[in-house]
Short mmCIF file of C-alpha atoms in Angstrom, two decimals:
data_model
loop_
_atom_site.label_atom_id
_atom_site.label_comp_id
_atom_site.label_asym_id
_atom_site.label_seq_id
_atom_site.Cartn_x
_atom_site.Cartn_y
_atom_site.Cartn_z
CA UNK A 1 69.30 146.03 81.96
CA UNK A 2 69.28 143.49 79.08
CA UNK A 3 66.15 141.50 77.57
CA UNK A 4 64.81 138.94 80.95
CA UNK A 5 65.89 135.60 80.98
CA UNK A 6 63.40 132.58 81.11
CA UNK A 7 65.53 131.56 83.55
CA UNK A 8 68.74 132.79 85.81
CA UNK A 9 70.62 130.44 88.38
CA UNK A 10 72.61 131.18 91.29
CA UNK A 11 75.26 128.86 91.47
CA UNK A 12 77.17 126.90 89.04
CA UNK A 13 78.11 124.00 90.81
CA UNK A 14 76.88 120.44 89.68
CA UNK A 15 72.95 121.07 90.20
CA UNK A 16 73.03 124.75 89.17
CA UNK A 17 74.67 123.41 86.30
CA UNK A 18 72.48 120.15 85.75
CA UNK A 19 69.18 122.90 85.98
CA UNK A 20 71.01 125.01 83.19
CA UNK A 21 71.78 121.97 80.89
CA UNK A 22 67.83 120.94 81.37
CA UNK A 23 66.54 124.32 81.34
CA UNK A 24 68.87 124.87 77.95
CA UNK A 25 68.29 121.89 76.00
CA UNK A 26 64.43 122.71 76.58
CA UNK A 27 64.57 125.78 74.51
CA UNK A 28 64.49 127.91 77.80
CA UNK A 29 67.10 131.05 77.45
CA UNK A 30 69.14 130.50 80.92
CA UNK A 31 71.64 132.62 82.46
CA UNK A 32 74.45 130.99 85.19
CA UNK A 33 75.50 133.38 87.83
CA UNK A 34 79.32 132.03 89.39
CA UNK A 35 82.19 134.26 90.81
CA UNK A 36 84.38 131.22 91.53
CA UNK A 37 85.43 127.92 89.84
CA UNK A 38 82.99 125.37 88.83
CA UNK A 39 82.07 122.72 91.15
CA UNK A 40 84.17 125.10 93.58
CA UNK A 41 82.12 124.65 96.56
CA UNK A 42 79.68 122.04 97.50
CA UNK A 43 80.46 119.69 94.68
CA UNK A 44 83.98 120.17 95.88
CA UNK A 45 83.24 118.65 98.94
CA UNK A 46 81.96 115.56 97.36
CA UNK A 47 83.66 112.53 96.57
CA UNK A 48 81.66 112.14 93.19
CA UNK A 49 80.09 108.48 94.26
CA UNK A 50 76.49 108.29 92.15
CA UNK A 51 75.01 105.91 94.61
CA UNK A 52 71.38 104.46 94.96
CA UNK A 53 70.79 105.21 98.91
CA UNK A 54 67.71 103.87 101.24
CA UNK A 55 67.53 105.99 103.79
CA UNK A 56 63.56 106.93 102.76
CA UNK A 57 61.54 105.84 99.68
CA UNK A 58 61.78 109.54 98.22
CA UNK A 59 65.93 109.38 98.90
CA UNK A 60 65.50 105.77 96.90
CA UNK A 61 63.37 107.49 94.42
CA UNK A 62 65.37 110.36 93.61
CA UNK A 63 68.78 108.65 93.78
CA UNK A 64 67.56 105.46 91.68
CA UNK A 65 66.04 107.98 89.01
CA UNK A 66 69.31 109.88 88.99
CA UNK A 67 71.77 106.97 88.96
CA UNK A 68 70.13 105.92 85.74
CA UNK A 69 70.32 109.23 84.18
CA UNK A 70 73.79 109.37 85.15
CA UNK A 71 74.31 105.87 83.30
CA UNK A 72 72.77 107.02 80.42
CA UNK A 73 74.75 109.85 80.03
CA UNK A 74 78.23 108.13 80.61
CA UNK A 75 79.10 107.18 77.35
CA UNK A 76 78.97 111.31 76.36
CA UNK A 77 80.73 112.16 79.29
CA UNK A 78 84.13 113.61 78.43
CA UNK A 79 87.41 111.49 80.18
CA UNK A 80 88.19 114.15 82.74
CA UNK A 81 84.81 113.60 84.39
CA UNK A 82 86.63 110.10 85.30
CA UNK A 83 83.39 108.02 85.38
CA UNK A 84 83.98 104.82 86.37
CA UNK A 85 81.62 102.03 86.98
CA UNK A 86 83.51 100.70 90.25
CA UNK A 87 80.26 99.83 92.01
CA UNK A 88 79.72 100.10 95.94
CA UNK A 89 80.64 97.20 98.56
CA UNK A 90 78.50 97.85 101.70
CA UNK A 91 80.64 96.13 104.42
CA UNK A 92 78.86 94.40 106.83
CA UNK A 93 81.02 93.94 109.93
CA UNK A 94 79.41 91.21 111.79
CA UNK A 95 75.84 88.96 111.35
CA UNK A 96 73.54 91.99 112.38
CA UNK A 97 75.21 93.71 109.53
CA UNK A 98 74.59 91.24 107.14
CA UNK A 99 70.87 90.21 107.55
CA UNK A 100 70.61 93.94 107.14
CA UNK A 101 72.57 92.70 103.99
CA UNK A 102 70.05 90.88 102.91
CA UNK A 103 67.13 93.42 103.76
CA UNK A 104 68.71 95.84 101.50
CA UNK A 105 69.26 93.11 98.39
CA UNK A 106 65.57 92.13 98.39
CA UNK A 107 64.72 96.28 98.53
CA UNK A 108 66.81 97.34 95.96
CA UNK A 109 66.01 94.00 93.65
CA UNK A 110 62.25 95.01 94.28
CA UNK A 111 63.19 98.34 92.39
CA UNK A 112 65.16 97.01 89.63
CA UNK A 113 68.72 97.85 91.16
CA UNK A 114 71.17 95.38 90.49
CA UNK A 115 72.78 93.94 93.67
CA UNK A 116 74.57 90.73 95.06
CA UNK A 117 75.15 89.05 98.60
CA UNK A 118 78.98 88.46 99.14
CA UNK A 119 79.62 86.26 101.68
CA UNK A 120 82.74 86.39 103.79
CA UNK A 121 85.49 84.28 101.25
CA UNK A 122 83.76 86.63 98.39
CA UNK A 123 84.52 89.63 100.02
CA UNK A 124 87.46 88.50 100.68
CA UNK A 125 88.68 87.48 97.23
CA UNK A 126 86.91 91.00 96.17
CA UNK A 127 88.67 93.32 98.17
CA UNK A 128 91.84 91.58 99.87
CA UNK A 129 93.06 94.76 101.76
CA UNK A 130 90.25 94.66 104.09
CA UNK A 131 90.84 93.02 107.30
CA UNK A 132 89.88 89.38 108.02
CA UNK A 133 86.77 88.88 110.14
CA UNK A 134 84.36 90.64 107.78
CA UNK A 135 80.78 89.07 107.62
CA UNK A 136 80.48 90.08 103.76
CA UNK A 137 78.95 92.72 101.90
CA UNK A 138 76.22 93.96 99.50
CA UNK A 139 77.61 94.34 96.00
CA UNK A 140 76.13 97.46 93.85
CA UNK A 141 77.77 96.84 90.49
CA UNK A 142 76.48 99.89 88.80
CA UNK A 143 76.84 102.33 91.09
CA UNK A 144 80.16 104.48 90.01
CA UNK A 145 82.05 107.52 90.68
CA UNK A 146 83.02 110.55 88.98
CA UNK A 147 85.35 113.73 89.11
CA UNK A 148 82.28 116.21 90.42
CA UNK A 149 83.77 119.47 89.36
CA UNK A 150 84.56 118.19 85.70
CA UNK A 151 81.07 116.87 85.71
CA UNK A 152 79.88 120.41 86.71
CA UNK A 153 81.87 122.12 83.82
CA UNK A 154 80.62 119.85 81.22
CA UNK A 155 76.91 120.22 81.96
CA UNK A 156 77.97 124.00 82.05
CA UNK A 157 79.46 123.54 78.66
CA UNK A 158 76.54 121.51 77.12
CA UNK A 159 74.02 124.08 78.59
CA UNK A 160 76.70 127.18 76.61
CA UNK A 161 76.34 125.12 73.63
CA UNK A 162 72.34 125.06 73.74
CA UNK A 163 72.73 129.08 74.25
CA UNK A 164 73.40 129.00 78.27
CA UNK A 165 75.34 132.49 79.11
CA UNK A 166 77.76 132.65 81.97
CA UNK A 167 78.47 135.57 83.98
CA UNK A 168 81.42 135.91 86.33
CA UNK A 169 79.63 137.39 88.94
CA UNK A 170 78.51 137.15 92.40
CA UNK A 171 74.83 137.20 93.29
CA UNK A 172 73.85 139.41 96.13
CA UNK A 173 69.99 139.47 96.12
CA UNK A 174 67.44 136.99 94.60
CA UNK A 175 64.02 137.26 94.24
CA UNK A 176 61.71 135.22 91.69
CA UNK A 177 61.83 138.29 89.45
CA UNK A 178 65.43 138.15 89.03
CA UNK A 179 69.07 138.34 90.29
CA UNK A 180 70.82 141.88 91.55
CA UNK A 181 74.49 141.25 91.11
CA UNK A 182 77.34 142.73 92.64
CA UNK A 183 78.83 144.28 90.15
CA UNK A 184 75.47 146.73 90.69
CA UNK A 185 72.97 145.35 87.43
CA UNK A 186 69.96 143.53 87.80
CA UNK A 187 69.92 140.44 85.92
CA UNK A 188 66.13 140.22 85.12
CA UNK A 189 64.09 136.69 84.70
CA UNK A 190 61.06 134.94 84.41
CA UNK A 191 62.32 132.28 86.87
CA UNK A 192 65.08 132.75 89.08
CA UNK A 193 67.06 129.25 90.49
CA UNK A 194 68.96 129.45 94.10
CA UNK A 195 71.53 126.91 93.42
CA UNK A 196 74.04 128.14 95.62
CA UNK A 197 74.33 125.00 97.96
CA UNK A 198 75.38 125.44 101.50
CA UNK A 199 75.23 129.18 100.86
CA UNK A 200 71.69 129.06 100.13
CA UNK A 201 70.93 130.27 103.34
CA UNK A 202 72.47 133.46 102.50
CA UNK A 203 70.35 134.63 99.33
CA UNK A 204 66.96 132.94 100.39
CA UNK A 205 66.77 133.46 104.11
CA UNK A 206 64.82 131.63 106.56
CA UNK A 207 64.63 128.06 103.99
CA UNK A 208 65.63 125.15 105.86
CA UNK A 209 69.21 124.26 105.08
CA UNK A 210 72.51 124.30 106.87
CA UNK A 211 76.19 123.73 106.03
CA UNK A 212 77.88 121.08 106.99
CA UNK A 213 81.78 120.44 107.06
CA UNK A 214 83.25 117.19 105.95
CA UNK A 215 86.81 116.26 105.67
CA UNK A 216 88.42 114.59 102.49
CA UNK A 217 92.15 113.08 102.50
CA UNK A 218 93.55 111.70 99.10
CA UNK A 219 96.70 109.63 98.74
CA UNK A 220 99.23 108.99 96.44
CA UNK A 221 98.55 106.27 93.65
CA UNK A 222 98.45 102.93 94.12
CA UNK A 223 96.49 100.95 91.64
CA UNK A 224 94.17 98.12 92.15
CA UNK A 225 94.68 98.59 96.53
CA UNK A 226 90.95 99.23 96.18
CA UNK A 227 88.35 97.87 93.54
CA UNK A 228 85.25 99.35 94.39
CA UNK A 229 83.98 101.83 96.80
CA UNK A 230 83.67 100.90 99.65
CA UNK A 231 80.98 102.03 102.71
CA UNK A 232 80.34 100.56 106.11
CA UNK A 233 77.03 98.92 106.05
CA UNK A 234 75.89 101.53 109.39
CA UNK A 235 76.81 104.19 107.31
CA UNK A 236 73.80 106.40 107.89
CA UNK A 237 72.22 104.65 110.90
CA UNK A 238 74.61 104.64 113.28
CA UNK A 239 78.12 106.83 111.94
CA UNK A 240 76.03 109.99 110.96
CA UNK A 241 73.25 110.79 113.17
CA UNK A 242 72.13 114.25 112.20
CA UNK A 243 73.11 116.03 115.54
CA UNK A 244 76.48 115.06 116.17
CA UNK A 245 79.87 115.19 114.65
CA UNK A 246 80.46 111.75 113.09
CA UNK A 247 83.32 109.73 111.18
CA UNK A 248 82.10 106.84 108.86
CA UNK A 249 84.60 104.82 106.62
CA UNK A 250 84.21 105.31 103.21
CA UNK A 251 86.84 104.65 100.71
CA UNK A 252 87.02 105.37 96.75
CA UNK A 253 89.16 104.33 94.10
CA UNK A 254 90.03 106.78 91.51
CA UNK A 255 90.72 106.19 87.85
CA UNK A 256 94.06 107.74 88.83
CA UNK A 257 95.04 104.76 91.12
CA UNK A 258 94.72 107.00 94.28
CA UNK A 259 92.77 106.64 97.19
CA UNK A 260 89.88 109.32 97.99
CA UNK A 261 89.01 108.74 102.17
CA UNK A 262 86.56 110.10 103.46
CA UNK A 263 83.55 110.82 105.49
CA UNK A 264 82.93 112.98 108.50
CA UNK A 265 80.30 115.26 109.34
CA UNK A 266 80.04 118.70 111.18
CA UNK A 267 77.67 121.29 111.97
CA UNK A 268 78.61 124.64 113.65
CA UNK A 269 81.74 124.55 112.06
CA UNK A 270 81.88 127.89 109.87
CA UNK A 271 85.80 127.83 109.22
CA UNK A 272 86.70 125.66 106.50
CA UNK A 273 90.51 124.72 107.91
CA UNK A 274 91.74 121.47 108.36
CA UNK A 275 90.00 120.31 112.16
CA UNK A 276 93.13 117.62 112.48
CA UNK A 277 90.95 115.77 115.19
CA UNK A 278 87.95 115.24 112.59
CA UNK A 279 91.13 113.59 109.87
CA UNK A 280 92.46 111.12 113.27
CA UNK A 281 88.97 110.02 113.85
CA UNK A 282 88.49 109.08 109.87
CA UNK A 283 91.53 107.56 108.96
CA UNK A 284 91.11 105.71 112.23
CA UNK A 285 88.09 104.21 111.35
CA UNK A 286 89.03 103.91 107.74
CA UNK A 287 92.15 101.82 109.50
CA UNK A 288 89.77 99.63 110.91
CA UNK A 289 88.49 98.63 107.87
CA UNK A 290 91.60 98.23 105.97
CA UNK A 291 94.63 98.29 108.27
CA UNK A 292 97.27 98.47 105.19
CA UNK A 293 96.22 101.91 105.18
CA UNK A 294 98.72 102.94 107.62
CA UNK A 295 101.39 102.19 105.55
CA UNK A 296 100.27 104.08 102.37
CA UNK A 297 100.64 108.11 101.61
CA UNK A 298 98.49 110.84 101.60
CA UNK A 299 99.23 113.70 99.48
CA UNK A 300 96.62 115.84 100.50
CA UNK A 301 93.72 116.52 102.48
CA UNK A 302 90.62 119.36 102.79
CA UNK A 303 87.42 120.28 103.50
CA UNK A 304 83.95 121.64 102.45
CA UNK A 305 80.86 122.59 103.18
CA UNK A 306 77.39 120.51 102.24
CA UNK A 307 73.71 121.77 102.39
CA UNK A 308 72.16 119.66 105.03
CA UNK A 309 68.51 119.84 105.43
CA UNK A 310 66.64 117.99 108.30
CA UNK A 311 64.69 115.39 106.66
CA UNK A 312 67.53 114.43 104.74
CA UNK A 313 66.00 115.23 101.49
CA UNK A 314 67.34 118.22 98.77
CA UNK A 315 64.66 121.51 98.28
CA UNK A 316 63.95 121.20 94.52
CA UNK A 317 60.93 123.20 93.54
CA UNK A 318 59.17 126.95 93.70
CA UNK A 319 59.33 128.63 97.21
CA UNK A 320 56.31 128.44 99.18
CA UNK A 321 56.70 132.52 99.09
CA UNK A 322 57.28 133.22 95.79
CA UNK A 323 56.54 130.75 92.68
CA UNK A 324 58.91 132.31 90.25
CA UNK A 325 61.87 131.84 93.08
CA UNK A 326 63.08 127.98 92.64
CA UNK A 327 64.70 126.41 94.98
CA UNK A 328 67.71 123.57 94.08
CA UNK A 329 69.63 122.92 96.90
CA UNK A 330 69.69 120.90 100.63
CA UNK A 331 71.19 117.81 98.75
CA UNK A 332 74.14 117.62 101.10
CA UNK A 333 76.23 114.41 100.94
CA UNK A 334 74.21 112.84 97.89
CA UNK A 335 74.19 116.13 95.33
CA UNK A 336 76.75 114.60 92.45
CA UNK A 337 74.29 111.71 92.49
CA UNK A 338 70.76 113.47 92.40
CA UNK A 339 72.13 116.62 90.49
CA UNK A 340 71.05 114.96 86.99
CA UNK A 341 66.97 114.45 88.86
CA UNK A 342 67.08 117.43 90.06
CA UNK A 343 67.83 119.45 86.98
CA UNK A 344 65.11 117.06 85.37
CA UNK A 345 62.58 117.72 88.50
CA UNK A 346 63.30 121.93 88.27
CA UNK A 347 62.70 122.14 84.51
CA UNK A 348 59.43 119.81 84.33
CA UNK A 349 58.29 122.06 86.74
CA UNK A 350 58.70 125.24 85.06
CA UNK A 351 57.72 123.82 82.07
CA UNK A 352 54.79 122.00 83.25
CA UNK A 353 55.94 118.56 81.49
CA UNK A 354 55.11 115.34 84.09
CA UNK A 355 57.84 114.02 85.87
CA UNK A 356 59.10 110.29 86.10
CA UNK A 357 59.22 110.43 90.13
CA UNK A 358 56.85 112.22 92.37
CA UNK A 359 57.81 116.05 93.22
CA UNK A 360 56.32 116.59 96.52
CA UNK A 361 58.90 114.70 98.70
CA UNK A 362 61.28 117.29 97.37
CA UNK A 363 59.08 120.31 97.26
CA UNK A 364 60.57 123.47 99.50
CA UNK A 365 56.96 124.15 101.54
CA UNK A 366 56.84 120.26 102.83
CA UNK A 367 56.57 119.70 106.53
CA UNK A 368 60.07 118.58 107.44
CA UNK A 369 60.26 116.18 109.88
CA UNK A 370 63.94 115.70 111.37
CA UNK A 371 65.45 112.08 110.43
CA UNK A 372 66.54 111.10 113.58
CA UNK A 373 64.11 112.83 116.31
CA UNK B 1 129.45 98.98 100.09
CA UNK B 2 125.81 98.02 100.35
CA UNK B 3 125.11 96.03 96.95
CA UNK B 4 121.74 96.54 96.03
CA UNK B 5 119.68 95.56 93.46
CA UNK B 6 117.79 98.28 90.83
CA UNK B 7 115.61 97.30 88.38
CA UNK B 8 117.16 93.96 88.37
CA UNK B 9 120.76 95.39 88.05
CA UNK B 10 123.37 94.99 90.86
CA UNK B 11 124.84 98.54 92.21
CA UNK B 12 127.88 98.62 94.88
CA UNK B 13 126.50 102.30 96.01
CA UNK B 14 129.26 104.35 98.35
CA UNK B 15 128.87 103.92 101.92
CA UNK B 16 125.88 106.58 103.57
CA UNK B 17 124.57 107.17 100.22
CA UNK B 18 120.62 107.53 99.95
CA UNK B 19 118.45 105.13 97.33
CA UNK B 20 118.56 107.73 94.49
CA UNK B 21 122.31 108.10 94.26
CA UNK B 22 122.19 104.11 93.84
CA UNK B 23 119.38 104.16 90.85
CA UNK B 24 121.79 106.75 89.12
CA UNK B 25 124.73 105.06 89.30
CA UNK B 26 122.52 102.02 88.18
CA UNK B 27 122.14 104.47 84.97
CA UNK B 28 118.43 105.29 85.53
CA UNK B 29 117.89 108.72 83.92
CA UNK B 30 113.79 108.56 84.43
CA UNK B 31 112.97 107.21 88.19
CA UNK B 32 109.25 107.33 87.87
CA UNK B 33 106.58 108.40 85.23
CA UNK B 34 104.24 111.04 86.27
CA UNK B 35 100.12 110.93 85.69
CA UNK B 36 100.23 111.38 82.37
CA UNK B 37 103.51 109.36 80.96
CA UNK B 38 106.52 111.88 81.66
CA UNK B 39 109.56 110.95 82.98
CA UNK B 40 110.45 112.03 86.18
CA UNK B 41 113.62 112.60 88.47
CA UNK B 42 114.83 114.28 91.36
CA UNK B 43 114.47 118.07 91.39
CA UNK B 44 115.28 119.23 94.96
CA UNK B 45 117.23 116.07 96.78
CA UNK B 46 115.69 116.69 100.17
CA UNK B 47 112.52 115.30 100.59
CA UNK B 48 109.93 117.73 99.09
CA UNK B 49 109.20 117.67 95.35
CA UNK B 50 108.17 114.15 95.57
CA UNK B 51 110.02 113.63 92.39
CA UNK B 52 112.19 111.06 92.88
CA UNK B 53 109.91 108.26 94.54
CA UNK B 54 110.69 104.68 93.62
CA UNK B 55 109.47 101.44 95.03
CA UNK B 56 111.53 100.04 97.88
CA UNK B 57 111.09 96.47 99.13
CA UNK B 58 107.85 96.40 97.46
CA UNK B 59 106.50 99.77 98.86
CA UNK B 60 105.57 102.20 96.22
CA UNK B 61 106.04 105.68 96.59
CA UNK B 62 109.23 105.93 98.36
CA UNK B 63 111.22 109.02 98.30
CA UNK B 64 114.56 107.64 97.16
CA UNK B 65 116.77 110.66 98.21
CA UNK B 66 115.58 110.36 101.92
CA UNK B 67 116.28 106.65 102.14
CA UNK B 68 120.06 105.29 102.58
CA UNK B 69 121.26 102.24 100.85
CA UNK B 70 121.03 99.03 102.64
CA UNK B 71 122.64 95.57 101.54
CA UNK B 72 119.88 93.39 99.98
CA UNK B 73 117.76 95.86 99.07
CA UNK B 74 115.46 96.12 95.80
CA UNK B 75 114.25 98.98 93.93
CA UNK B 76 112.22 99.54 91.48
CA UNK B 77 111.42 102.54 89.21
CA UNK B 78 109.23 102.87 86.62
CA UNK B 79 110.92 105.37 84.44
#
């Protein structure tokens, strides 16, 4: 047993990682406990879109205050992370859609985020491979997307460079006093960090957080098909209720020219193959949106598991039970966006320093109400 | 023969042959270039290296050793 750690995380996917990199550049000594790849598991499962969302004032909160972090940082990010300020289209299919349109505009312009009305031609004109008939959209041109496991390594790497160690281990135990690991050592520490994502479960039992399965299909390359990323307007409300298993069509170009599809959702589906009824139902309703589709290849397709919690909101904070345990996880299908806030939100918080957004929303002991009861 | 047309230049390919016999013979060494610049051409002429794809008819990505010559046709690589 070595000297403690100010601080050891469990997990180095994109938020264990974005703690470290805060925690590091702080002064704090950190040490990152990860058996597998980086980004290998939740921030796998993302497709990397840094997006503000509305679905609560805290969600707007947390993924405004990230977004801008995330723009900040983009001129040091390295060219494998792939950032690219596409910006989001919100489709809206028909006039309900669209004076929801307009609902969102006035929100996000009341907040600063820069966003524009496209009417039917302009959507059009914008993104010719979706099919005629469209109302318009809701244009979010700084929103972007990146490669979420290369942004995972290099806020690993930046958090190495301020003294961050990693250890190729697995974590079996955690407590707020530190991490036993499996190769049989203790890793001792002021502050310990469960940042294990939809494994949380399994090192802090009883917290609030389940997995979630999504699907992801990729094709082959095909430059300029698709401009920005684009979202059906009901993404949330209607496609993903919490409860059920839902499809919603979401489409993402990637610097390389190809075409990530996704979304669906799952719970109670522990086995992370291929469920080739869950791919129909997406690229059907990804068809519906842009029928050329059909005619273009996919090279590949998989899955992965997110940390759903049910208020929709991530756990970022000390455990109610134990205030050297921190808890960084529940972010589910929004992580690669709020992983920058969240390392911010952990390390003011161990450090003491105000923060530039509230904390409770996020806090681990809050009252969670479900979304959608 | 089907004449087709590859990369602009005419090619009488043989009767049943596929697309990528045709953008040899029209003396294409490099049929496509992969992510990062290299030239690429087919490796296992039946379908699954993915190595040979050209565009046909203006469809990209087009496996040129499954497809068989047709009159009119035009390819393009971009070896």
């Amino acid at each position: 047993m070595g000297k403690p750690y100010d601080v050891a995380i469990a997990g180095g996917g994109i938020v264990g990682a974005a703690c470290a990199d805060e925690c590091a550049a702080a002064g704090l000594s950190v040490a990152v406990v990860e058996p597998g790849p980086m980004g290998g598991g939740a921030t796998a499962a993302g497709m990397g879109h840094l997006v503000v969302m509305d679905d609560s004032p805290a969600q707007i909160a947390l993924t405004n205050y990230s977004r801008t972090l995330w723009m900040n940082l983009a001129s040091a990010l390295p060219p494998d992370v792939e950032y690219v300020a596409a910006g989001t289209v919100w489709v809206a299919a028909d006039d309900e859609e669209m004076s929801e349109v307009h609902r969102k505009r006035a929100l996000y312009e009341s907040i600063g985020v820069r966003a524009e009305v496209l009417d039917a031609r302009q959507l059009a004109e914008a993104e010719p491979h979706l099919r005629p008939g469209l109302a318009g959209a809701l244009l979010v041109p700084d929103d972007a997307v990146i490669y979420p496991p290369c942004g995972a390594r290099f806020l690993l790497e930046r958090a190495q460079a301020h003294g961050a160690t990693l250890l190729r281990v697995a974590a079996k135990e955690l407590r707020g006093e530190g991490i036993k690991l499996s190769d049989g050592s203790f890793l001792s520490a002021g502050i310990t960090i469960n940042a294990t994502g939809a494994w949380a479960r399994d090192l802090t039992p009883g917290i609030e957080v389940r997995k979630r399965k999504g699907h992801l299909v990729i094709t082959d390359r095909y430059p300029g098909w698709v401009r920005h990323q684009l979202v059906e307007l009901g993404y949330l409300k209607s496609a993903h209720s919490i409860s059920t298993d839902s499809v919603a069509f979401n489409v993402q170009p990637r610097k390389t020219g190809q075409l990530l599809i996704g979304s669906s959702r799952q719970y109670g589906a522990d086995h992370s193959s291929i469920d080739t009824h869950m791919i129909h139902r997406m690229l059907a309703r990804a068809r519906e949106y842009l029928p050329g589709l059909a005619d273009l290849s996919a090279v590949r397709c998989w899955t992965g598991f997110r940390a759903a919690t049910p208020d929709k909101l991530p756990l970022i904070g000390p455990s109610p039970h134990d205030a050297r345990l921190y808890l960084a996880t529940g972010h589910e299908g929004l992580g690669i966006t709020t992983s920058l806030a969240t390392g911010k939100l952990v390390a003011d918080q161990i450090l003491y320093r105000p923060s530039a957004i509230p904390v409770e929303p996020y806090l681990p002991g809050r009252k969670q109400e479900d979304a959608h009861a | 023969m089907p004449k087709l047309k590859v990369d602009g230049v005419i090619v009488d390919a043989p009767e049943g042959s596929m697309v990528s016999a045709a953008v040899s013979l029209a003396g294409k060494q490099s049929f496509r270039r992969s992510v990062t610049g290299e030239p690429r051409s087919p490796l296992c002429g039946m379908g699954i290296c993915f190595e040979c794809r050209v565009t046909i008819d203006g469809r990209p990505h087009m496996r040129s050793c499954q497809v068989p010559c047709r009159p009119g046709m035009e390819v393009r690589t971009d070896g």
